[in-house]
Coordinates of C-alpha atoms in Angstrom, one line a residue:
Chain A
D1336 CA -38.4 97.7 -157.5
Q1337 CA -37.0 94.6 -156.0
Q1338 CA -39.9 92.7 -154.6
V1339 CA -37.9 89.5 -154.3
K1340 CA -34.3 89.7 -152.9
Q1341 CA -31.6 87.2 -152.7
N1342 CA -28.9 88.9 -150.7
S1343 CA -26.2 86.3 -151.1
P1344 CA -24.8 86.3 -154.6
S1345 CA -22.8 83.1 -154.0
L1346 CA -22.5 80.2 -151.6
S1347 CA -19.9 77.4 -151.4
V1348 CA -20.6 74.1 -149.6
Q1349 CA -18.9 70.9 -149.3
E1350 CA -20.3 67.8 -150.8
G1351 CA -22.6 65.9 -148.4
R1352 CA -23.3 69.0 -146.3
I1353 CA -26.5 71.1 -146.2
S1354 CA -26.9 74.0 -148.6
I1355 CA -29.2 76.8 -147.4
L1356 CA -30.3 79.4 -149.8
N1357 CA -32.2 82.4 -148.6
C1358 CA -34.8 84.7 -150.1
D1359 CA -36.7 87.7 -148.8
Y1360 CA -39.7 89.4 -150.3
T1361 CA -41.6 92.6 -149.7
N1362 CA -45.0 92.1 -151.3
S1363 CA -47.5 90.6 -148.9
M1364 CA -49.8 89.8 -151.8
F1365 CA -47.6 86.9 -153.0
D1366 CA -49.3 83.6 -152.7
Y1367 CA -46.9 81.1 -154.3
F1368 CA -43.1 80.9 -154.0
L1369 CA -40.9 78.9 -156.2
W1370 CA -37.3 77.9 -156.5
Y1371 CA -35.6 77.4 -159.9
K1372 CA -32.2 76.1 -160.7
K1373 CA -30.3 77.4 -163.7
Y1374 CA -27.2 76.1 -165.5
P1375 CA -25.3 78.4 -167.9
A1376 CA -26.9 78.6 -171.4
E1377 CA -30.0 76.8 -170.2
G1378 CA -33.4 78.0 -169.0
P1379 CA -34.5 78.0 -165.4
T1380 CA -35.5 74.5 -164.2
F1381 CA -38.4 74.3 -161.7
L1382 CA -37.4 72.7 -158.5
I1383 CA -40.0 73.1 -155.8
S1384 CA -42.8 75.4 -154.8
I1385 CA -44.7 76.4 -151.7
S1386 CA -48.1 78.0 -151.1
S1387 CA -48.5 80.8 -148.6
I1388 CA -50.8 78.6 -146.5
K1389 CA -48.0 76.2 -145.8
D1390 CA -44.7 76.7 -144.0
K1391 CA -42.8 73.7 -145.4
N1392 CA -42.7 71.6 -148.5
E1393 CA -40.3 68.7 -149.1
D1394 CA -39.3 66.9 -152.3
G1395 CA -36.5 64.5 -152.0
R1396 CA -33.3 66.3 -151.1
F1397 CA -35.0 69.7 -151.4
T1398 CA -37.1 71.4 -148.7
V1399 CA -38.5 74.9 -148.8
F1400 CA -39.4 76.7 -145.7
L1401 CA -41.7 79.8 -145.6
N1402 CA -41.9 82.3 -142.8
K1403 CA -44.7 84.7 -143.7
S1404 CA -44.3 87.0 -140.8
A1405 CA -40.7 87.6 -141.7
K1406 CA -41.4 87.5 -145.4
H1407 CA -38.6 85.0 -145.8
L1408 CA -38.1 81.7 -147.4
S1409 CA -35.2 79.3 -147.7
L1410 CA -34.3 76.3 -149.7
H1411 CA -32.4 73.5 -148.0
I1412 CA -30.5 70.9 -150.1
V1413 CA -29.5 67.8 -148.1
P1414 CA -27.1 66.3 -148.9
S1415 CA -25.5 68.6 -151.4
Q1416 CA -24.0 67.1 -154.5
P1417 CA -21.5 68.5 -157.0
G1418 CA -24.2 68.4 -159.6
D1419 CA -26.2 70.9 -157.5
S1420 CA -23.7 73.5 -158.5
A1421 CA -25.8 76.1 -160.4
V1422 CA -27.5 79.5 -159.9
Y1423 CA -30.7 79.2 -157.8
F1424 CA -33.5 81.7 -158.3
C1425 CA -36.3 82.4 -155.9
A1426 CA -39.5 83.6 -157.5
A1427 CA -43.0 84.6 -156.2
T1428 CA -46.4 85.4 -157.6
P1429 CA -49.8 86.5 -156.3
N1430 CA -52.8 84.2 -157.0
S1431 CA -54.4 87.0 -158.9
G1432 CA -51.5 87.4 -161.3
Y1433 CA -49.5 85.5 -163.9
A1434 CA -46.0 87.1 -163.6
L1435 CA -43.3 85.4 -161.7
N1436 CA -41.1 88.0 -159.8
F1437 CA -37.6 86.7 -159.7
G1438 CA -34.7 87.4 -157.4
K1439 CA -31.2 88.0 -158.8
G1440 CA -30.1 84.5 -157.9
T1441 CA -27.5 82.8 -155.7
S1442 CA -24.6 80.9 -157.3
L1443 CA -24.1 77.6 -155.4
L1444 CA -20.8 75.8 -155.7
V1445 CA -20.7 72.3 -154.2
T1446 CA -17.1 71.1 -153.8
P1447 CA -16.0 67.5 -153.6
Chain B
E9 CA -40.5 64.1 -170.0
P10 CA -42.2 66.8 -172.0
E11 CA -40.3 70.1 -172.3
V12 CA -40.6 73.6 -173.7
T13 CA -38.5 74.1 -176.9
Q14 CA -37.4 77.3 -178.4
T15 CA -35.9 78.3 -181.8
P16 CA -33.5 79.6 -182.8
S17 CA -31.0 79.2 -180.0
H18 CA -29.2 82.3 -181.1
Q19 CA -30.4 85.2 -183.3
V20 CA -28.3 88.1 -184.5
T21 CA -30.1 91.0 -186.0
Q22 CA -29.4 94.6 -186.9
M23 CA -31.0 97.5 -185.1
G24 CA -34.4 98.3 -186.6
Q25 CA -35.1 94.9 -188.0
E26 CA -38.0 92.7 -187.0
V27 CA -37.4 89.4 -185.2
I28 CA -39.7 86.5 -184.4
L29 CA -38.8 84.2 -181.6
R30 CA -40.5 80.8 -181.6
C31 CA -41.6 78.5 -178.8
V32 CA -43.4 75.2 -178.6
P33 CA -44.9 75.0 -175.1
I34 CA -45.6 71.7 -173.3
S35 CA -48.6 70.2 -175.1
N36 CA -51.3 70.1 -172.5
H37 CA -50.4 73.4 -170.8
L38 CA -52.8 76.3 -171.0
Y39 CA -50.8 79.3 -170.0
F40 CA -47.9 80.7 -171.9
Y41 CA -45.3 83.3 -171.1
W42 CA -42.3 85.2 -172.3
Y43 CA -39.5 86.4 -170.0
R44 CA -36.1 88.0 -170.7
Q45 CA -32.8 88.2 -168.9
I46 CA -30.4 90.9 -169.9
L47 CA -26.8 89.9 -169.1
G48 CA -26.0 90.3 -165.4
Q49 CA -29.6 91.1 -164.5
K50 CA -32.5 89.2 -163.1
V51 CA -35.1 87.3 -165.2
E52 CA -37.9 89.8 -166.0
F53 CA -41.5 89.0 -167.0
L54 CA -42.7 90.3 -170.3
V55 CA -46.2 88.9 -171.1
S56 CA -48.6 86.0 -170.3
F57 CA -51.1 84.5 -172.7
Y58 CA -54.2 82.5 -171.9
N59 CA -57.3 81.6 -173.9
N60 CA -55.9 83.3 -177.0
E61 CA -55.3 86.6 -175.4
I62 CA -52.8 88.5 -173.4
S63 CA -53.7 88.0 -169.7
E64 CA -50.9 90.2 -168.2
K65 CA -48.0 92.3 -169.5
S66 CA -45.2 94.3 -168.0
E67 CA -44.2 97.8 -168.8
I68 CA -41.4 96.4 -170.8
F69 CA -43.9 94.9 -173.3
D70 CA -44.7 98.0 -175.3
D71 CA -46.0 98.5 -178.8
Q72 CA -42.9 97.1 -180.3
F73 CA -43.7 93.6 -178.9
S74 CA -46.5 91.3 -179.9
V75 CA -47.3 87.6 -179.2
E76 CA -49.2 85.1 -181.2
R77 CA -50.3 81.5 -181.0
P78 CA -50.8 80.8 -184.7
D79 CA -51.7 77.2 -184.3
G80 CA -52.2 74.6 -181.6
S81 CA -48.6 74.2 -180.8
N82 CA -46.5 77.3 -181.5
F83 CA -46.2 80.5 -179.5
T84 CA -44.3 83.4 -180.9
L85 CA -42.8 86.7 -179.7
K86 CA -42.3 89.4 -182.3
I87 CA -40.2 92.5 -181.8
R88 CA -41.1 94.9 -184.6
S89 CA -38.1 97.2 -184.7
T90 CA -35.2 96.0 -182.5
K91 CA -33.1 98.2 -180.4
L92 CA -29.7 97.6 -178.9
E93 CA -31.2 97.3 -175.5
D94 CA -33.4 94.4 -176.6
S95 CA -30.2 92.2 -176.6
A96 CA -31.0 89.5 -174.0
M97 CA -31.9 85.9 -173.4
Y98 CA -35.6 85.4 -174.1
F99 CA -37.3 82.5 -172.3
C100 CA -40.6 81.0 -173.2
A101 CA -42.5 79.2 -170.4
S102 CA -45.8 77.4 -170.0
S103 CA -47.8 76.2 -167.1
P104 CA -50.6 73.6 -166.6
R105 CA -54.3 73.9 -165.7
G106 CA -54.7 74.2 -161.9
R107 CA -51.1 75.1 -161.3
R108 CA -50.7 78.3 -163.2
Y109 CA -47.8 79.5 -161.0
E110 CA -45.7 76.4 -161.8
Q111 CA -44.0 77.6 -164.9
Y112 CA -41.7 75.5 -167.0
F113 CA -39.1 77.3 -169.0
G114 CA -37.5 76.6 -172.3
P115 CA -33.7 76.8 -173.0
G116 CA -33.9 80.4 -174.3
T117 CA -33.1 82.3 -177.4
R118 CA -30.1 84.6 -177.2
L119 CA -30.9 87.7 -179.1
T120 CA -28.0 90.0 -180.1
V121 CA -28.9 93.3 -181.7
T122 CA -26.0 95.0 -183.5

């Protein structure tokens, strides 16, 4: 069962522009949402998180937006840099649990 | 910056053999996890460990799997009798007090079962 969905397998953006990565979820019990970045042959690197009581969280070039009514979140990267090229995973977890539920990932390519 | 480390980076084993994957979580973290990623698939939760016991496990984590924290720094995953379908990247993760959801991952161990 896919509780976290990333429907775009890939995204290509020019350097300096905004990258928007999207994620949908089905489980209304999720309380925390996270974005991870992954390079080949490395583990996922934590980027940013958001609690379900907020609708926005910002950290430098990264902003996550949460729309609970639509069960949708997005990660904005502004401005995009070539070093941002990686696979981005959305993950979610309920406050009562421990497991992160991951999406399948979106491969971002930032071109010079 | 502290990080999660894992050894070995790559393990090749024959079907039916036992393997132990090792992890050193971030030192002041309290929660420990194992995940796996089969090639081409999503990252899947296996088990979480807190206060010296399993706090949650998935249906993947059957009797062939076990975890242990033998001392104050190491965290291990044992697969008793490996199957071909156990071939995957295995990631260890840890998270701090008060932010259990914020999990920090190691670089992974690639397990190949032949």
